[in-house]
mmCIF file of C-alpha atoms in Angstrom:
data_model
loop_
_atom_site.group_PDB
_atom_site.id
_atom_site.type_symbol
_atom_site.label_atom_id
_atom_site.label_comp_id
_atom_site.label_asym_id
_atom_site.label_seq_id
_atom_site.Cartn_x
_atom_site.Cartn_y
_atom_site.Cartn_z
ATOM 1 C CA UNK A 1 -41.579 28.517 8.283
ATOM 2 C CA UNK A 2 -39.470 25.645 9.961
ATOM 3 C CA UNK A 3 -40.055 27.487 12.914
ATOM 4 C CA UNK A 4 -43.217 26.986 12.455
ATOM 5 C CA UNK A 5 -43.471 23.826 11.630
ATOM 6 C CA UNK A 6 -42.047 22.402 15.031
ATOM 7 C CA UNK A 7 -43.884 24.076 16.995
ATOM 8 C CA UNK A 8 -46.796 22.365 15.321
ATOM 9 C CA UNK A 9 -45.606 18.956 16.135
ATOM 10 C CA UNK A 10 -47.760 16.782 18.444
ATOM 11 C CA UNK A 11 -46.012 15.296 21.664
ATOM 12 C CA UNK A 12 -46.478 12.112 20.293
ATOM 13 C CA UNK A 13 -43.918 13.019 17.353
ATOM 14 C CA UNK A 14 -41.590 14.972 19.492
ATOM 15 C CA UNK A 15 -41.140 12.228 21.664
ATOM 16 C CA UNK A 16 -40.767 9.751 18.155
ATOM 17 C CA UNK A 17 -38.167 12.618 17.333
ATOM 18 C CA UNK A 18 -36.187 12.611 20.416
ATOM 19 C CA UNK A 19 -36.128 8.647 20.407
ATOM 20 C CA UNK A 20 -34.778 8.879 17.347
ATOM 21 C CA UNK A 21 -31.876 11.141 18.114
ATOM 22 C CA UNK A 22 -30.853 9.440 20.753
ATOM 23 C CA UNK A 23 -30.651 6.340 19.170
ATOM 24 C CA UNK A 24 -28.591 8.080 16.668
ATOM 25 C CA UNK A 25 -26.769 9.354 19.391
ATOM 26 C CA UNK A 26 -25.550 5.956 21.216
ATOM 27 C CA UNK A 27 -24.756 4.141 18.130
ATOM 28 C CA UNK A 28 -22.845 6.505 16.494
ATOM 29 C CA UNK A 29 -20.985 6.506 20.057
ATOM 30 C CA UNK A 30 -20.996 2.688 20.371
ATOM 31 C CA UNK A 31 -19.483 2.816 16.300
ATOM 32 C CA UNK A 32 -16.730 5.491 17.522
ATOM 33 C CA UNK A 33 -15.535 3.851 21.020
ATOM 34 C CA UNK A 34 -13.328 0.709 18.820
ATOM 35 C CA UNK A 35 -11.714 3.520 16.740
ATOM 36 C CA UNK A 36 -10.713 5.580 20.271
ATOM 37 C CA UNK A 37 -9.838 2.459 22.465
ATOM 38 C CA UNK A 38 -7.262 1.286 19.234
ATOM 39 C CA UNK A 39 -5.965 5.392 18.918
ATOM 40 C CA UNK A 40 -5.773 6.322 22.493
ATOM 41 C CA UNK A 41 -4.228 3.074 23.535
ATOM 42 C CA UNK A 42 -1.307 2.641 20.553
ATOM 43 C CA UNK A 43 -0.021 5.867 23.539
ATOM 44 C CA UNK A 44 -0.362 3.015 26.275
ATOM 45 C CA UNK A 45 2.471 1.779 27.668
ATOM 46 C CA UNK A 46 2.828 -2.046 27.199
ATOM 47 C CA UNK A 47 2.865 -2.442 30.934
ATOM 48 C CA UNK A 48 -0.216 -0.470 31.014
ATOM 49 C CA UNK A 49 -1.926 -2.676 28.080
ATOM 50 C CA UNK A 50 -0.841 -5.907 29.864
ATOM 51 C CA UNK A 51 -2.106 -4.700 33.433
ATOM 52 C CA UNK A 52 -5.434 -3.204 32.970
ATOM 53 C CA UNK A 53 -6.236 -4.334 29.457
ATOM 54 C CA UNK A 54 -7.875 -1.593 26.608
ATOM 55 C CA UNK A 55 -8.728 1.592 28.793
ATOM 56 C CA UNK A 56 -10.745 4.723 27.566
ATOM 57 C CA UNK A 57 -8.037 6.412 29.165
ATOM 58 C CA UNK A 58 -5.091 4.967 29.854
ATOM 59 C CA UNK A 59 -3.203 5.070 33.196
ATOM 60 C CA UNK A 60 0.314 4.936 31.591
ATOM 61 C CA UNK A 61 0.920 6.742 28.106
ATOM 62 C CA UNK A 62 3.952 6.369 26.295
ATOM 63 C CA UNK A 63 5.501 6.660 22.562
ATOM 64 C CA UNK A 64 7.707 3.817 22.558
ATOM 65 C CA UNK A 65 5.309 1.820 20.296
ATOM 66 C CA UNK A 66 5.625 4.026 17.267
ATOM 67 C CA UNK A 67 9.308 4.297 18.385
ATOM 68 C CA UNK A 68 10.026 0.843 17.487
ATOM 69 C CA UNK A 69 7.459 1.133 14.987
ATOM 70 C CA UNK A 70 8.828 3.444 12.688
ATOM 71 C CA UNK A 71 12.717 2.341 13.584
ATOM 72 C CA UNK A 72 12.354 -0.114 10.941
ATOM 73 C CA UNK A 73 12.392 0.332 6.898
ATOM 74 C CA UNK A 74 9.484 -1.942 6.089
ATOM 75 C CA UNK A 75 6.581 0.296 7.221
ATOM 76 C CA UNK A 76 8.285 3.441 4.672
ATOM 77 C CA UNK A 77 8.138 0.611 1.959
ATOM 78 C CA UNK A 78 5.106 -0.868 2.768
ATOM 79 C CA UNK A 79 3.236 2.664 2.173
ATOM 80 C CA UNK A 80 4.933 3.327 -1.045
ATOM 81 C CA UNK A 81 3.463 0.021 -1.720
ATOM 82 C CA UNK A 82 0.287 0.418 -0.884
ATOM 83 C CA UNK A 83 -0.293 4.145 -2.243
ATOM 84 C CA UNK A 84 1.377 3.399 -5.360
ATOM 85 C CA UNK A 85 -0.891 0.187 -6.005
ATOM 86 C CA UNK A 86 -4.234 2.432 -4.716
ATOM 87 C CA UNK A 87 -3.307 5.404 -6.614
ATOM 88 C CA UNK A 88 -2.811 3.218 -9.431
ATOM 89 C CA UNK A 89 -5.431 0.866 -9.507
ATOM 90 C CA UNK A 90 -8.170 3.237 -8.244
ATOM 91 C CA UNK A 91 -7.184 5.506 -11.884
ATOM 92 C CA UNK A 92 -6.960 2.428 -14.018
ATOM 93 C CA UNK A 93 -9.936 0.548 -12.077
ATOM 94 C CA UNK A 94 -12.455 3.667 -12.792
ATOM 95 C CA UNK A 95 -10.792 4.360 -15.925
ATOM 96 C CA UNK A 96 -11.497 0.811 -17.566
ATOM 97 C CA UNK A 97 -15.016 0.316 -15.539
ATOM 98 C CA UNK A 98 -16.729 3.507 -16.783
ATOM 99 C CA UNK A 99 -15.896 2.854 -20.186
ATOM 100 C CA UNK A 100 -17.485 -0.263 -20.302
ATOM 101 C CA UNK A 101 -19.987 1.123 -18.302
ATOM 102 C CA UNK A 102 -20.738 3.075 -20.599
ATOM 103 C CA UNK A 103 -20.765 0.515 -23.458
ATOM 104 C CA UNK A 104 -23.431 -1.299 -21.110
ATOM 105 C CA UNK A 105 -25.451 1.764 -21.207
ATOM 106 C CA UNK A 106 -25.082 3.091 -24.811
ATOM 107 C CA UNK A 107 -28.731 1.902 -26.015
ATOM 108 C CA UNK A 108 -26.811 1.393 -29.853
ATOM 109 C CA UNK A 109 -24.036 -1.539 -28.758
ATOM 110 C CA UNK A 110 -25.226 -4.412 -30.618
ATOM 111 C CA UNK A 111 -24.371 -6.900 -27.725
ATOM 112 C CA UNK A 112 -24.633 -4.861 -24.796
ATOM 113 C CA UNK A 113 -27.541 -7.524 -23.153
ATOM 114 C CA UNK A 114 -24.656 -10.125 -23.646
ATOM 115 C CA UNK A 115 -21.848 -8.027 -22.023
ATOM 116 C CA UNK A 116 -24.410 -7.239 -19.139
ATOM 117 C CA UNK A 117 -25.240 -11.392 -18.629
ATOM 118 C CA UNK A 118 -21.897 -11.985 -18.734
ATOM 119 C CA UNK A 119 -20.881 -9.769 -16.361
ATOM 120 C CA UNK A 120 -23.868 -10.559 -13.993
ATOM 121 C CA UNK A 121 -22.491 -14.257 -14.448
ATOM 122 C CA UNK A 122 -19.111 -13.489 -12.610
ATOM 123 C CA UNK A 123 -21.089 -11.946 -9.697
ATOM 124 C CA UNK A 124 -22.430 -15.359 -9.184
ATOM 125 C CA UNK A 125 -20.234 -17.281 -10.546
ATOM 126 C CA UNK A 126 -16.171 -17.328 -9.644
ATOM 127 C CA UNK A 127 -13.473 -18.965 -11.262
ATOM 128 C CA UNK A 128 -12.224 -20.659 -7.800
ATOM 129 C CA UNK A 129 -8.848 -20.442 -6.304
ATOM 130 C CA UNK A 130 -7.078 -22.460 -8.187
ATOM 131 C CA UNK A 131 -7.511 -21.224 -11.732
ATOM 132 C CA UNK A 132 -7.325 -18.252 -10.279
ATOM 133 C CA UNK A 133 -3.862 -19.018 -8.786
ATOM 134 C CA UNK A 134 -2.653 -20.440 -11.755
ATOM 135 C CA UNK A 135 -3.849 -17.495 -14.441
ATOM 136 C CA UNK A 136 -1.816 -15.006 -12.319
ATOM 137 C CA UNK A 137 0.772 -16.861 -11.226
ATOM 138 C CA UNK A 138 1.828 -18.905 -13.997
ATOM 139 C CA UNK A 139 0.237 -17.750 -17.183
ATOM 140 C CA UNK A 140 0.505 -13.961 -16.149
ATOM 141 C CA UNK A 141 4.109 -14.466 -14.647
ATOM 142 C CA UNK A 142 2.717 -11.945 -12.140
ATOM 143 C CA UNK A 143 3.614 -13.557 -8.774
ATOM 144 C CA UNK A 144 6.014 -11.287 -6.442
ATOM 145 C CA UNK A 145 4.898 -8.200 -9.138
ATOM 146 C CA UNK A 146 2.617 -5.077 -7.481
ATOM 147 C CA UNK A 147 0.113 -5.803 -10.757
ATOM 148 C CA UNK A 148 -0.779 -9.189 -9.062
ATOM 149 C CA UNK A 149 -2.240 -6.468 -6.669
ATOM 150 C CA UNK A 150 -3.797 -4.345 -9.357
ATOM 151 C CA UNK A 151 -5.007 -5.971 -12.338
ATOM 152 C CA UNK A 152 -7.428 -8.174 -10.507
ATOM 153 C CA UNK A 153 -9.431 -5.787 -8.750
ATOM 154 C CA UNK A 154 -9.569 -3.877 -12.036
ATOM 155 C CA UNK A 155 -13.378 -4.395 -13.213
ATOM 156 C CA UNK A 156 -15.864 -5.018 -10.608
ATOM 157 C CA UNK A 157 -19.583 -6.039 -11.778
ATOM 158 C CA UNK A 158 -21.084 -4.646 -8.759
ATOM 159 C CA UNK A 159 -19.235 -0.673 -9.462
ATOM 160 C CA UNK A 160 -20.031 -1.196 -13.168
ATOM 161 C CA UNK A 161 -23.409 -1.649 -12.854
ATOM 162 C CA UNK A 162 -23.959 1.346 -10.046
ATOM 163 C CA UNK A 163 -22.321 3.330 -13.142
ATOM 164 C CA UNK A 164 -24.208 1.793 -15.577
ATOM 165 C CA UNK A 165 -27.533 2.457 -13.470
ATOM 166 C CA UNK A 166 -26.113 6.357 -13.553
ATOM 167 C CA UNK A 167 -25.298 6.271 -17.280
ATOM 168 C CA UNK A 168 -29.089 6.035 -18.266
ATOM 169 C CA UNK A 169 -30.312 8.461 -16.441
ATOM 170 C CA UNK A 170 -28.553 10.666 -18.878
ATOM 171 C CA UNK A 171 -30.751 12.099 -21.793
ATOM 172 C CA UNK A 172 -29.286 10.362 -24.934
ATOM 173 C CA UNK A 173 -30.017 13.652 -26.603
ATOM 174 C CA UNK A 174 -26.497 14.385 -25.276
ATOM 175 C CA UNK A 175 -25.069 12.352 -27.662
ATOM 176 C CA UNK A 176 -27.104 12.991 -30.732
ATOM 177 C CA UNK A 177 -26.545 16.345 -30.344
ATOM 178 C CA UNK A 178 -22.440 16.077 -29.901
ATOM 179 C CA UNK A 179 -22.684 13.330 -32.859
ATOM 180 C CA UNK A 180 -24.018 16.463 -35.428
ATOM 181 C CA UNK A 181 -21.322 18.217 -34.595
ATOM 182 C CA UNK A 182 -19.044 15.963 -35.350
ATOM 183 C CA UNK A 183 -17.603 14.088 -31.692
ATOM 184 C CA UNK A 184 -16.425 10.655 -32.414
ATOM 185 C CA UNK A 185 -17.674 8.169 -29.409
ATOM 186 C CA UNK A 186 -13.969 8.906 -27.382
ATOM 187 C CA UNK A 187 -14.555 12.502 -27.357
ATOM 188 C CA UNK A 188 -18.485 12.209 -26.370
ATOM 189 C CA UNK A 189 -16.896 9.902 -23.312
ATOM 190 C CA UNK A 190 -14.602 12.040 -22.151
ATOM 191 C CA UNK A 191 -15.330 15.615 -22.928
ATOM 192 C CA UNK A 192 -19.057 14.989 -22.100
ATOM 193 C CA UNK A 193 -20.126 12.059 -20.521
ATOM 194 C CA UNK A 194 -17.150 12.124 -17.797
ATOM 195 C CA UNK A 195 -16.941 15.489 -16.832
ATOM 196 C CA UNK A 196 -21.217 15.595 -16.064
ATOM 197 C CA UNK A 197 -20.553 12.125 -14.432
ATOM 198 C CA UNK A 198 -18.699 13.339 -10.947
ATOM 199 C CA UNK A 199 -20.852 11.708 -8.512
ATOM 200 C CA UNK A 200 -21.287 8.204 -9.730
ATOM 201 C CA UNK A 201 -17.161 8.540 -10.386
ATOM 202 C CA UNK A 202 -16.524 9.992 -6.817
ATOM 203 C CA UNK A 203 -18.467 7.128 -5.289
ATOM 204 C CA UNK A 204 -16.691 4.300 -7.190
ATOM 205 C CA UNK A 205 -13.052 5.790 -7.350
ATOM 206 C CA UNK A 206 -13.950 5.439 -3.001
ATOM 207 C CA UNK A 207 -15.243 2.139 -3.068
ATOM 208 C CA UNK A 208 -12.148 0.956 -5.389
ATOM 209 C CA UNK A 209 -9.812 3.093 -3.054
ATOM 210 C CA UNK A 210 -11.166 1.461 -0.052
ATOM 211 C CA UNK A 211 -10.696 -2.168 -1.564
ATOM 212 C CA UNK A 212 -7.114 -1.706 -2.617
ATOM 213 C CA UNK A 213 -6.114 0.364 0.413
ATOM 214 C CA UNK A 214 -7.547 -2.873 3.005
ATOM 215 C CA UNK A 215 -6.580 -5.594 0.750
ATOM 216 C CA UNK A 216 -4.249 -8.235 2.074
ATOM 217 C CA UNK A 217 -5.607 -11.340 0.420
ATOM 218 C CA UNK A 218 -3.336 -10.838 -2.751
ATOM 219 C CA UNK A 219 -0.598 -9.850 -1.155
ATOM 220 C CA UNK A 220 -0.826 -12.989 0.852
ATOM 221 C CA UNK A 221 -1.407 -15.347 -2.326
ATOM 222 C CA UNK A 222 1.335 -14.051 -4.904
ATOM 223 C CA UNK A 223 4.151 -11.831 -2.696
ATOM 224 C CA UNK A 224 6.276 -14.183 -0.909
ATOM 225 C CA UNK A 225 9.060 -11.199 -0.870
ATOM 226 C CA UNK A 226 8.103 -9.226 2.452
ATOM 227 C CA UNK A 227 9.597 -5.924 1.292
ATOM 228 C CA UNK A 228 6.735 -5.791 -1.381
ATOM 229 C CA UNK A 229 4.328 -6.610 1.255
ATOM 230 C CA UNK A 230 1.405 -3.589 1.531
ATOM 231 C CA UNK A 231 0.281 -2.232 4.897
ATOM 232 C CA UNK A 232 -2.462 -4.260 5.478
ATOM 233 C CA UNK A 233 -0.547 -7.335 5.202
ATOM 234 C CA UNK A 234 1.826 -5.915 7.119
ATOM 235 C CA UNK A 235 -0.766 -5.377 9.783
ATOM 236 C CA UNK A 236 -1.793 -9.298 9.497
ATOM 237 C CA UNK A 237 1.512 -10.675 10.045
ATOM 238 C CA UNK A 238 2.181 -8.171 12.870
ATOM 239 C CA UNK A 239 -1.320 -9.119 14.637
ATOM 240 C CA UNK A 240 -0.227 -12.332 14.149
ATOM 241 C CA UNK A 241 3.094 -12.187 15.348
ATOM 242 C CA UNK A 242 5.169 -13.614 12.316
ATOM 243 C CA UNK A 243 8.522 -12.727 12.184
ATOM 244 C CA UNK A 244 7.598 -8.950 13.519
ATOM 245 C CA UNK A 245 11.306 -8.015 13.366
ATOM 246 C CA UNK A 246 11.371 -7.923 9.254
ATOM 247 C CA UNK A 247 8.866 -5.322 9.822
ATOM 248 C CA UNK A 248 9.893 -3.009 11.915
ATOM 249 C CA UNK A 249 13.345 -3.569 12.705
ATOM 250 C CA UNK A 250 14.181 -0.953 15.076
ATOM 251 C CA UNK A 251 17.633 -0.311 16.181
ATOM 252 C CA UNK A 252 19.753 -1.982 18.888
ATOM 253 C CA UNK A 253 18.956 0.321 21.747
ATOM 254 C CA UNK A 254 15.293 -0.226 20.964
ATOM 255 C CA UNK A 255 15.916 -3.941 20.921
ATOM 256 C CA UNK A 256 17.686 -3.822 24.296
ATOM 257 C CA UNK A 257 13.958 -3.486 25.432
ATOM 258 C CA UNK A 258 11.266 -5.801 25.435
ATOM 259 C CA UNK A 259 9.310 -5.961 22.088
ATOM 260 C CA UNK A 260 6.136 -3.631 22.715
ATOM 261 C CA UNK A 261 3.558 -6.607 21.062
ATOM 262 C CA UNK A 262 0.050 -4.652 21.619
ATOM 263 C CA UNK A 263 1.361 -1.230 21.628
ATOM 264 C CA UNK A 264 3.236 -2.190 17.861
ATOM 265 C CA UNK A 265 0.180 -3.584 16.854
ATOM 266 C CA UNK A 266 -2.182 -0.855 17.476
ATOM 267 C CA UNK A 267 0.245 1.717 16.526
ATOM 268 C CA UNK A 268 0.117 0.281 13.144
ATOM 269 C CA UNK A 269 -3.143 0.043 13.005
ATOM 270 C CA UNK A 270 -3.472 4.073 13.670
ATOM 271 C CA UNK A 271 -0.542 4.807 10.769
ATOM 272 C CA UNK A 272 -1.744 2.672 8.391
ATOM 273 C CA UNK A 273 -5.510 3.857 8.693
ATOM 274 C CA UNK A 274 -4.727 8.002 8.689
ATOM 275 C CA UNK A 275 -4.663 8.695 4.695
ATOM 276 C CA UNK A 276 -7.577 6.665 3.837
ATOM 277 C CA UNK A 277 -9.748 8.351 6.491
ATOM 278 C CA UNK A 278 -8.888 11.640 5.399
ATOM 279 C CA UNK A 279 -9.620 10.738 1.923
ATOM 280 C CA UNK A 280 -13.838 10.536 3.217
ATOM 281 C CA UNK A 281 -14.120 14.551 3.600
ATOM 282 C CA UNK A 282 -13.145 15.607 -0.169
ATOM 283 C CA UNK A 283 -15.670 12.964 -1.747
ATOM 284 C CA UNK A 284 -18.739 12.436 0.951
ATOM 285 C CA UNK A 285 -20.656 15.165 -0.214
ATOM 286 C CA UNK A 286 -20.461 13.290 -3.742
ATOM 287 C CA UNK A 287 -20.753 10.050 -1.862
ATOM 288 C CA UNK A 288 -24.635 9.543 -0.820
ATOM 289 C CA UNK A 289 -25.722 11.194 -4.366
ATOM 290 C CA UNK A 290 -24.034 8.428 -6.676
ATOM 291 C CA UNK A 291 -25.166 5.872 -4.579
ATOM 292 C CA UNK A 292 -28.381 7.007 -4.239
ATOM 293 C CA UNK A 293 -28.679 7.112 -8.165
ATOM 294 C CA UNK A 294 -27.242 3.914 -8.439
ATOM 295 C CA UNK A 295 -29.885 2.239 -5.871
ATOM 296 C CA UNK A 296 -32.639 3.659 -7.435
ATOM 297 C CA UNK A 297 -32.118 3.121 -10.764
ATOM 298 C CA UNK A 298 -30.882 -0.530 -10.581
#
């Protein structure tokens, strides 16, 4: 039958077709080629970098980079930062947003059109800097803590409304029929309504992954104390060339040699970027359904 069914095209939409793949083609190339220029050339020697610039292939390879790289102490601390504030706030950030997702969605909360304004309101609407400073900071007593990095990314309108939009495409009947036989609202949640809810929970646990895995901006606000410093702020003090010896103090035979600046930078880009990207294969083939569901139903 699908056989069939190309050989019935018209030129017209073969050609259409063939356009479209190779657009496809060259931008999916043009999206790869910054990802293999920063891999291939954290192997470049500096020399090599310095000379002839970022090369598909470079003329000079060499492994000093992660040498001095992973010498030091801080990049080993710096990923038990940032896995243990990911792992962390990715289980407490989907933990706490589905349930009040849920409450959003349950057509019997009394106030559920208030908690949804509300929570539409901070979309719009931020605190500012300041306050924002200040709450964690000072009232919180959270500055130079890992939950200065946790607790704020914790609820995000945007993922609790892609769950809500998921939530009520479920039949209620669900409920009415766990209720008569006796479930309390906790056990509907999480012996029902979670385990039938995989997509919508792949897709966000991702999204919050993603956002505490890349997130400097905290780190740079309320850590002062370097060693508690995650990877990508790490990164942003390496790229920018601040005191790159507290991060990857290497020993003194390294530091009889010049200090590899491009190849240190792109070789931590390349081992700070590895366990998020393999994260993408276990949840993409629940990725593009909760979305979808989500989009639709917003």
């Amino acid at each position: 039958m699908t056989t069939r069914l190309k050989e019935d095209r018209s030129l017209p939409e073969k050609g259409f077709l063939f356009a479209v793949y190779v657009f496809v083609g060259l931008f999916a190339l043009v999206s790869i080629l910054p990802f293999w220029l920063v891999v291939v050339n954290s192997f470049a020697s500096e020399s090599s970098i310095k000379a002839y610039g970022m090369q598909l292939i470079p003329k000079e390879f060499s492994l000093y980079a992660y040498q001095f790289t992973m010498a030091g102490k801080q990049i080993a601390s710096s990923y038990l930062v940032t896995i243990t504030v990911t792992v962390v706030g990715t289980c407490l950030a989907v933990l706490i947003t589905s349930m009040y997702a849920y409450t959003l969605a349950h057509p019997r909360v009394k106030y559920r059109r208030i908690l949804s304004f509300m929570t539409y309101f901070t979309m719009v609407f931020g605190a500012g800097l300041v306050g924002f400073y200040i709450l964690i900071a000072n009232t919180l007593g959270l500055k130079d803590s890992l939950w200065a990095l946790i607790l704020p990314y914790m609820l995000n309108p945007f993922f609790a409304f892609i769950m809500v939009s998921f939530f009520r495409t479920l039949p209620y009947e669900i409920n009415e029929a766990a209720t008569i036989d006796g479930a309390n609202d906790l056990s509907i949640f999480f012996r029902i309504i979670l385990p039938i809810s995989t997509p919508v929970i792949a897709t966000v646990s991702l999204f919050y992954a993603l956002q505490y895995w890349n997130d400097f901006y905290l780190a740079l606000l309320f850590i002062d104390n370097y060693k508690l410093h995650p990877l990508q702020m790490m990164i942003r003090q390496i790229i920018s060339n601040v005191n790159i010896s507290s991060y990857v103090g290497g020993s003194s035979t390294l530091y009889s040699q010049a200090v590899p600046t491009y190849g240190v930078q792109l070789a931590t880009v390349c081992l700070t970027i590895g366990p998020i990207v393999f994260l993408y294969p276990f949840i993409q083939r629940f990725f593009v359904k909760g979305i979808t569901i989500g989009a639709l139903k917003g």
